[in-house]
CSV table of C-alpha atoms in Angstrom, one decimal:
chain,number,residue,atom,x,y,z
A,1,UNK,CA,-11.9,-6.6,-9.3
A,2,UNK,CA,-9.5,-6.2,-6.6
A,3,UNK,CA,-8.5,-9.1,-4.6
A,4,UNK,CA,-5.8,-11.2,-3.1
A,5,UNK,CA,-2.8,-12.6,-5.8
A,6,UNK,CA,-2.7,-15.9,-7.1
A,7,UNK,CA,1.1,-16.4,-7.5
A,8,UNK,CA,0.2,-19.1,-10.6
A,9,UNK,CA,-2.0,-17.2,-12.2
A,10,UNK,CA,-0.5,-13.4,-11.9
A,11,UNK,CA,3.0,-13.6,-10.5
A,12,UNK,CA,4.4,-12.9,-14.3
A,13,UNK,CA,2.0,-10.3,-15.0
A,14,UNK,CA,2.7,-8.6,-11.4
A,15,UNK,CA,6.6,-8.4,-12.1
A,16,UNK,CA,5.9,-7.4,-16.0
A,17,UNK,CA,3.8,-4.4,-14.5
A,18,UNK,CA,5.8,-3.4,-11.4
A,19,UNK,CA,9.2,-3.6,-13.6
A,20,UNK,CA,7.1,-1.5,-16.3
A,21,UNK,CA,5.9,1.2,-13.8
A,22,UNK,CA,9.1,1.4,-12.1
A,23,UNK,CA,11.1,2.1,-15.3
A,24,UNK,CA,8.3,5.0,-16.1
A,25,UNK,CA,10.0,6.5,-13.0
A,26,UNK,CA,13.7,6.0,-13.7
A,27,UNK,CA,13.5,3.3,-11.5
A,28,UNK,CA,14.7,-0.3,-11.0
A,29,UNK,CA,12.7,-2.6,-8.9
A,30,UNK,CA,15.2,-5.1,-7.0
A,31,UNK,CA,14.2,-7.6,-5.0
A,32,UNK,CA,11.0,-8.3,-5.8
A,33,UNK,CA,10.8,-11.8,-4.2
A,34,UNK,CA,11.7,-10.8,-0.6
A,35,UNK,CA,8.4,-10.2,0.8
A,36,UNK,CA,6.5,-12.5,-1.8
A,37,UNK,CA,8.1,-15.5,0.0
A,38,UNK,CA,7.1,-14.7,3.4
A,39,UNK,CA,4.2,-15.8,5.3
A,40,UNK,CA,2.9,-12.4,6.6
A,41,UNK,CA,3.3,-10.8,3.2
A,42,UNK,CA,-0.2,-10.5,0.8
A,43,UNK,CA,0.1,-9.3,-2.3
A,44,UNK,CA,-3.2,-7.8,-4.1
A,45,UNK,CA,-4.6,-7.2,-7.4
A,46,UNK,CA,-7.0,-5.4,-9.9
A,47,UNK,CA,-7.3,-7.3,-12.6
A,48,UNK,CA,-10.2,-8.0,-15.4
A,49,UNK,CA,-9.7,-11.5,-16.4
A,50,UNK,CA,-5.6,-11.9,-16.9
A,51,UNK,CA,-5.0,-8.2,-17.5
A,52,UNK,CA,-3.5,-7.2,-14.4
A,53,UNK,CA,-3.4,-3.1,-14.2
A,54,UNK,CA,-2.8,-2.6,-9.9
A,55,UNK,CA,-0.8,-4.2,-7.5
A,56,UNK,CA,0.5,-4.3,-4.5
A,57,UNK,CA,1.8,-5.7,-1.4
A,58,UNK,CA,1.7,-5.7,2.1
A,59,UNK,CA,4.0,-7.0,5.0
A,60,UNK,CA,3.1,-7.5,8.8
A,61,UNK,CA,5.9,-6.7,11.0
A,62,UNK,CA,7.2,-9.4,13.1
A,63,UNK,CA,10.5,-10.9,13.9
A,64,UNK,CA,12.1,-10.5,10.3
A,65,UNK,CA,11.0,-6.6,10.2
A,66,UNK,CA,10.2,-4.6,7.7
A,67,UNK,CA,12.1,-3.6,4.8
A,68,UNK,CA,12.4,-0.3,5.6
A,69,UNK,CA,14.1,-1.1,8.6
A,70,UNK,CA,17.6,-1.5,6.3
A,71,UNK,CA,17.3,2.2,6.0
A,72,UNK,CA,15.3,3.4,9.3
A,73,UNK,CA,15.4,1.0,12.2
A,74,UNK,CA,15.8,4.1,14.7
A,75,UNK,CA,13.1,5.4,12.9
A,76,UNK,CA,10.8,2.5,13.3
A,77,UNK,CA,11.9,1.5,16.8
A,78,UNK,CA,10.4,4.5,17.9
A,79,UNK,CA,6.9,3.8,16.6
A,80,UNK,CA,7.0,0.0,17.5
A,81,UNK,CA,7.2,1.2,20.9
A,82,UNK,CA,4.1,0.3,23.2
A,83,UNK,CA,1.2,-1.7,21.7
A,84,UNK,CA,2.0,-0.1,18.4
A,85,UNK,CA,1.8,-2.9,15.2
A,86,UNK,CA,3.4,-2.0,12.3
A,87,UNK,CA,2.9,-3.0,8.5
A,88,UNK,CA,5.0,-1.5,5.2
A,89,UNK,CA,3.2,-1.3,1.5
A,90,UNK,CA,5.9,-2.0,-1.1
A,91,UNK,CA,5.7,-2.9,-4.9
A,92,UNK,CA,2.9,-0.2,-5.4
A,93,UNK,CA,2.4,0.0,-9.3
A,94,UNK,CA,-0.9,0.9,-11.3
A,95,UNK,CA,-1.4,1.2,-15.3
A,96,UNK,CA,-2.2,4.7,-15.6
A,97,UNK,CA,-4.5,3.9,-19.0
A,98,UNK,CA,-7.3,3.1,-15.9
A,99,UNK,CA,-8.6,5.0,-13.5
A,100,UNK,CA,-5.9,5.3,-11.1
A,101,UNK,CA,-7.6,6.9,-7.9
A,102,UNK,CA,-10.4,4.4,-8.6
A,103,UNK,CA,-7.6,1.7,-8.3
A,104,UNK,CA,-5.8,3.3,-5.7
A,105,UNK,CA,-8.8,3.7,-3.6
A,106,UNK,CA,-9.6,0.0,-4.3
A,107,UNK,CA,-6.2,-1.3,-3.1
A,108,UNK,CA,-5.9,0.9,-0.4
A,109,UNK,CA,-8.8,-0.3,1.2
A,110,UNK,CA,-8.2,-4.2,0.8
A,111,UNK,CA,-4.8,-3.5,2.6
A,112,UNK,CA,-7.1,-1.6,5.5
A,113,UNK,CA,-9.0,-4.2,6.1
A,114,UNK,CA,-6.4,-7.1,5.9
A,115,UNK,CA,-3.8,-4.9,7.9
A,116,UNK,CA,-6.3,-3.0,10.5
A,117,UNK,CA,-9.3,-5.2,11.2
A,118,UNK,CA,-8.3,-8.6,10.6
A,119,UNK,CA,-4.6,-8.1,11.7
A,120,UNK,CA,-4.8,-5.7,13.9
A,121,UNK,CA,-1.8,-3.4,12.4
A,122,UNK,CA,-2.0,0.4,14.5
A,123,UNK,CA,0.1,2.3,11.5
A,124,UNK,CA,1.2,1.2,8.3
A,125,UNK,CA,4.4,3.1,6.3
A,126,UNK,CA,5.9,3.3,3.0
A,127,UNK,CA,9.0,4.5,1.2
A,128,UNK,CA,8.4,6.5,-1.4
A,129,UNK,CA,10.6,9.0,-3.6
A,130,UNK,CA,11.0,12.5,-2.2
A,131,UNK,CA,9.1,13.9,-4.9
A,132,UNK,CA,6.2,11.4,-4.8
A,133,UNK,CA,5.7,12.0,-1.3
A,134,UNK,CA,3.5,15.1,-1.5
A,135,UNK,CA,0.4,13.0,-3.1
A,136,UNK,CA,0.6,10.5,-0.3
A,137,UNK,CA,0.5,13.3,2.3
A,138,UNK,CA,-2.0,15.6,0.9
A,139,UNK,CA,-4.5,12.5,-0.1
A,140,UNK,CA,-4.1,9.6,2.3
A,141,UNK,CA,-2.8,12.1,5.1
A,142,UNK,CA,1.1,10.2,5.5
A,143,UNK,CA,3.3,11.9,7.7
A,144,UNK,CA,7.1,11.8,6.9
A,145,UNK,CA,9.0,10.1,9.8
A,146,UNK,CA,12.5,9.0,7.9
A,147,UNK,CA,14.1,11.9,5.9
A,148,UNK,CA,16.1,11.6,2.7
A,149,UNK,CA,18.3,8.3,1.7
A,150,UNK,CA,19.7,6.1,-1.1
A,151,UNK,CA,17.7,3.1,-1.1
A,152,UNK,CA,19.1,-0.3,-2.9
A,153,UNK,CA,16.5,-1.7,-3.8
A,154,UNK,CA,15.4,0.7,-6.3
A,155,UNK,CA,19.4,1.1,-7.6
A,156,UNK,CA,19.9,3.9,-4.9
A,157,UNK,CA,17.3,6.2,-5.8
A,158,UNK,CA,16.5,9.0,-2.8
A,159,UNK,CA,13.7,7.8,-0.8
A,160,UNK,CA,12.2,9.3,2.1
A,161,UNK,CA,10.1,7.2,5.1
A,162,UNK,CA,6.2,8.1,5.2
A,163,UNK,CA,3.8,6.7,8.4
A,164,UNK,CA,0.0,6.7,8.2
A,165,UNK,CA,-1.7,6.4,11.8
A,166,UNK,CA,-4.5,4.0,11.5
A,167,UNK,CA,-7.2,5.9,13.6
A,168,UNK,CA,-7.1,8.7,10.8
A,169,UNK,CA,-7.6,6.5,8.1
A,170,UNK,CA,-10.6,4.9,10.3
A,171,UNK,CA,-12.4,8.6,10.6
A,172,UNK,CA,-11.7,9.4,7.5
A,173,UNK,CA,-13.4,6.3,5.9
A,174,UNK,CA,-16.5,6.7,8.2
A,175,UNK,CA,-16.4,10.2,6.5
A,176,UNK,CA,-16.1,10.2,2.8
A,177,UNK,CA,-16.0,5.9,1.8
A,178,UNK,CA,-17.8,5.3,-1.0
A,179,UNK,CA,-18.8,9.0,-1.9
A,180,UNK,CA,-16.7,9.2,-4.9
A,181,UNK,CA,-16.7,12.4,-5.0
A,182,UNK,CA,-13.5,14.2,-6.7
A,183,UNK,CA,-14.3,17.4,-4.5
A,184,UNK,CA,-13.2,15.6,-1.6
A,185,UNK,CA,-9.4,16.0,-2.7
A,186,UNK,CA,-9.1,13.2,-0.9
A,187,UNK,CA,-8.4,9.5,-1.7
A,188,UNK,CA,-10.6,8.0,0.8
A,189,UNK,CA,-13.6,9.2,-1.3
A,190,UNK,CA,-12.6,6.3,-3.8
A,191,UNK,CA,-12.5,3.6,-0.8
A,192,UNK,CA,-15.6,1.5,-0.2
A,193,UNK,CA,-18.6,2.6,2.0
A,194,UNK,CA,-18.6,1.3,5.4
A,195,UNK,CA,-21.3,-1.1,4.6
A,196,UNK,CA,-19.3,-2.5,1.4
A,197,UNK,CA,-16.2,-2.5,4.2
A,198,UNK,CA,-17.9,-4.6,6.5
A,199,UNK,CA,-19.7,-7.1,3.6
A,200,UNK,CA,-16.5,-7.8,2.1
A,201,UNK,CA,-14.7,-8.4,5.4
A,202,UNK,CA,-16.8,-10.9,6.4
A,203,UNK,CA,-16.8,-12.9,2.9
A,204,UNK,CA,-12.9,-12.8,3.8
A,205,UNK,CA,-13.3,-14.0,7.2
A,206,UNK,CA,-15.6,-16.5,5.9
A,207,UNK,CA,-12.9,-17.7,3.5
A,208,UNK,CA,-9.9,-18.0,5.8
């Protein structure tokens, strides 16, 4: 089950599996409780019961920014420009003992639907290691913006800037959401169907 956090009931859990996936990497996650605290920050996981084995979290641009603008405010100024609405994914860790594009799929699409059609975002971006940044490109379709840095927050490891244009990731769910087919070479095959999309978006407009 993928849904929104519950700070009570999985913020231990959360930081026990982002610290654990992070190390895997040769990575230290810092500052973990910037965007937690924030009001147009949601954090999402899959979970079965308390085992928590995805998470992640996304933050709505506003007046505080974005994280990544402490390494690429040029960068982002220039796609903020217009009617363009940004959002950033951060603290992206999964438990490789499950299905990870399953997950993935999963997680990606609640952070669609809570960034795009309830809130409107027009692109959402990520920093990612340079080396990590050929899956994200190849299966979600990211397109690097921001080139090469030390970032602090993850004890100066290189990262590199990575912007996804919403209106792709709107054809390419009408395309291949819910096929599930590994053919597809393509992440969106693991998202929901369009009919799933739509059911679950109104059980969360219901909600709110």
């Amino acid at each position: 089950m993928v849904r929104c956090a519950d700070p009570h009931h999985h913020g231990h859990a959360i930081r026990l599996l982002v610290e654990r996936r992070y190390a895997w990497r040769g990575l230290h996650a810092a500052g973990g409780g910037h965007h937690a605290t924030r009001p147009d920050a949601i954090t999402l996981v899959a979970s079965s019961g308390a085992h928590v084995f995805g998470t992640v979290t996304l933050c709505l641009d506003g007046v505080d920014g974005l994280l990544a603008d402490a390494l690429y405010s040029e960068e982002l100024a220039l796609h903020r420009q217009g009617a363009a609405r940004l959002c950033e994914i951060t603290r992206l860790a999964v438990d490789t003992h499950h299905n990870t594009k399953q997950v993935l799929g999963a997680l990606f699409h609640l952070i669609y639907i809570h960034s795009r059609l309830i809130h409107g975002a027009t692109a959402v971006i990520i920093e990612v290691h340079p080396r990590h940044a050929g899956f994200y490109k190849r299966m979600l379709g990211f397109t690097e913006i921001g080139g090469e840095k030390a970032c602090p927050r993850v004890n100066n490891a290189p990262a590199v800037l990575l912007h996804l244009d919403m209106r792709l990731v709107d054809e390419q769910i009408a395309m291949l959401g819910g096929t599930g087919s590994s053919r597809a070479r393509s992440l969106y095959a693991y998202f929901l169907s369009r009919d799933e999309q739509d059911e679950l978006l109104a059980s969360l407009i219901a909600g709110h």
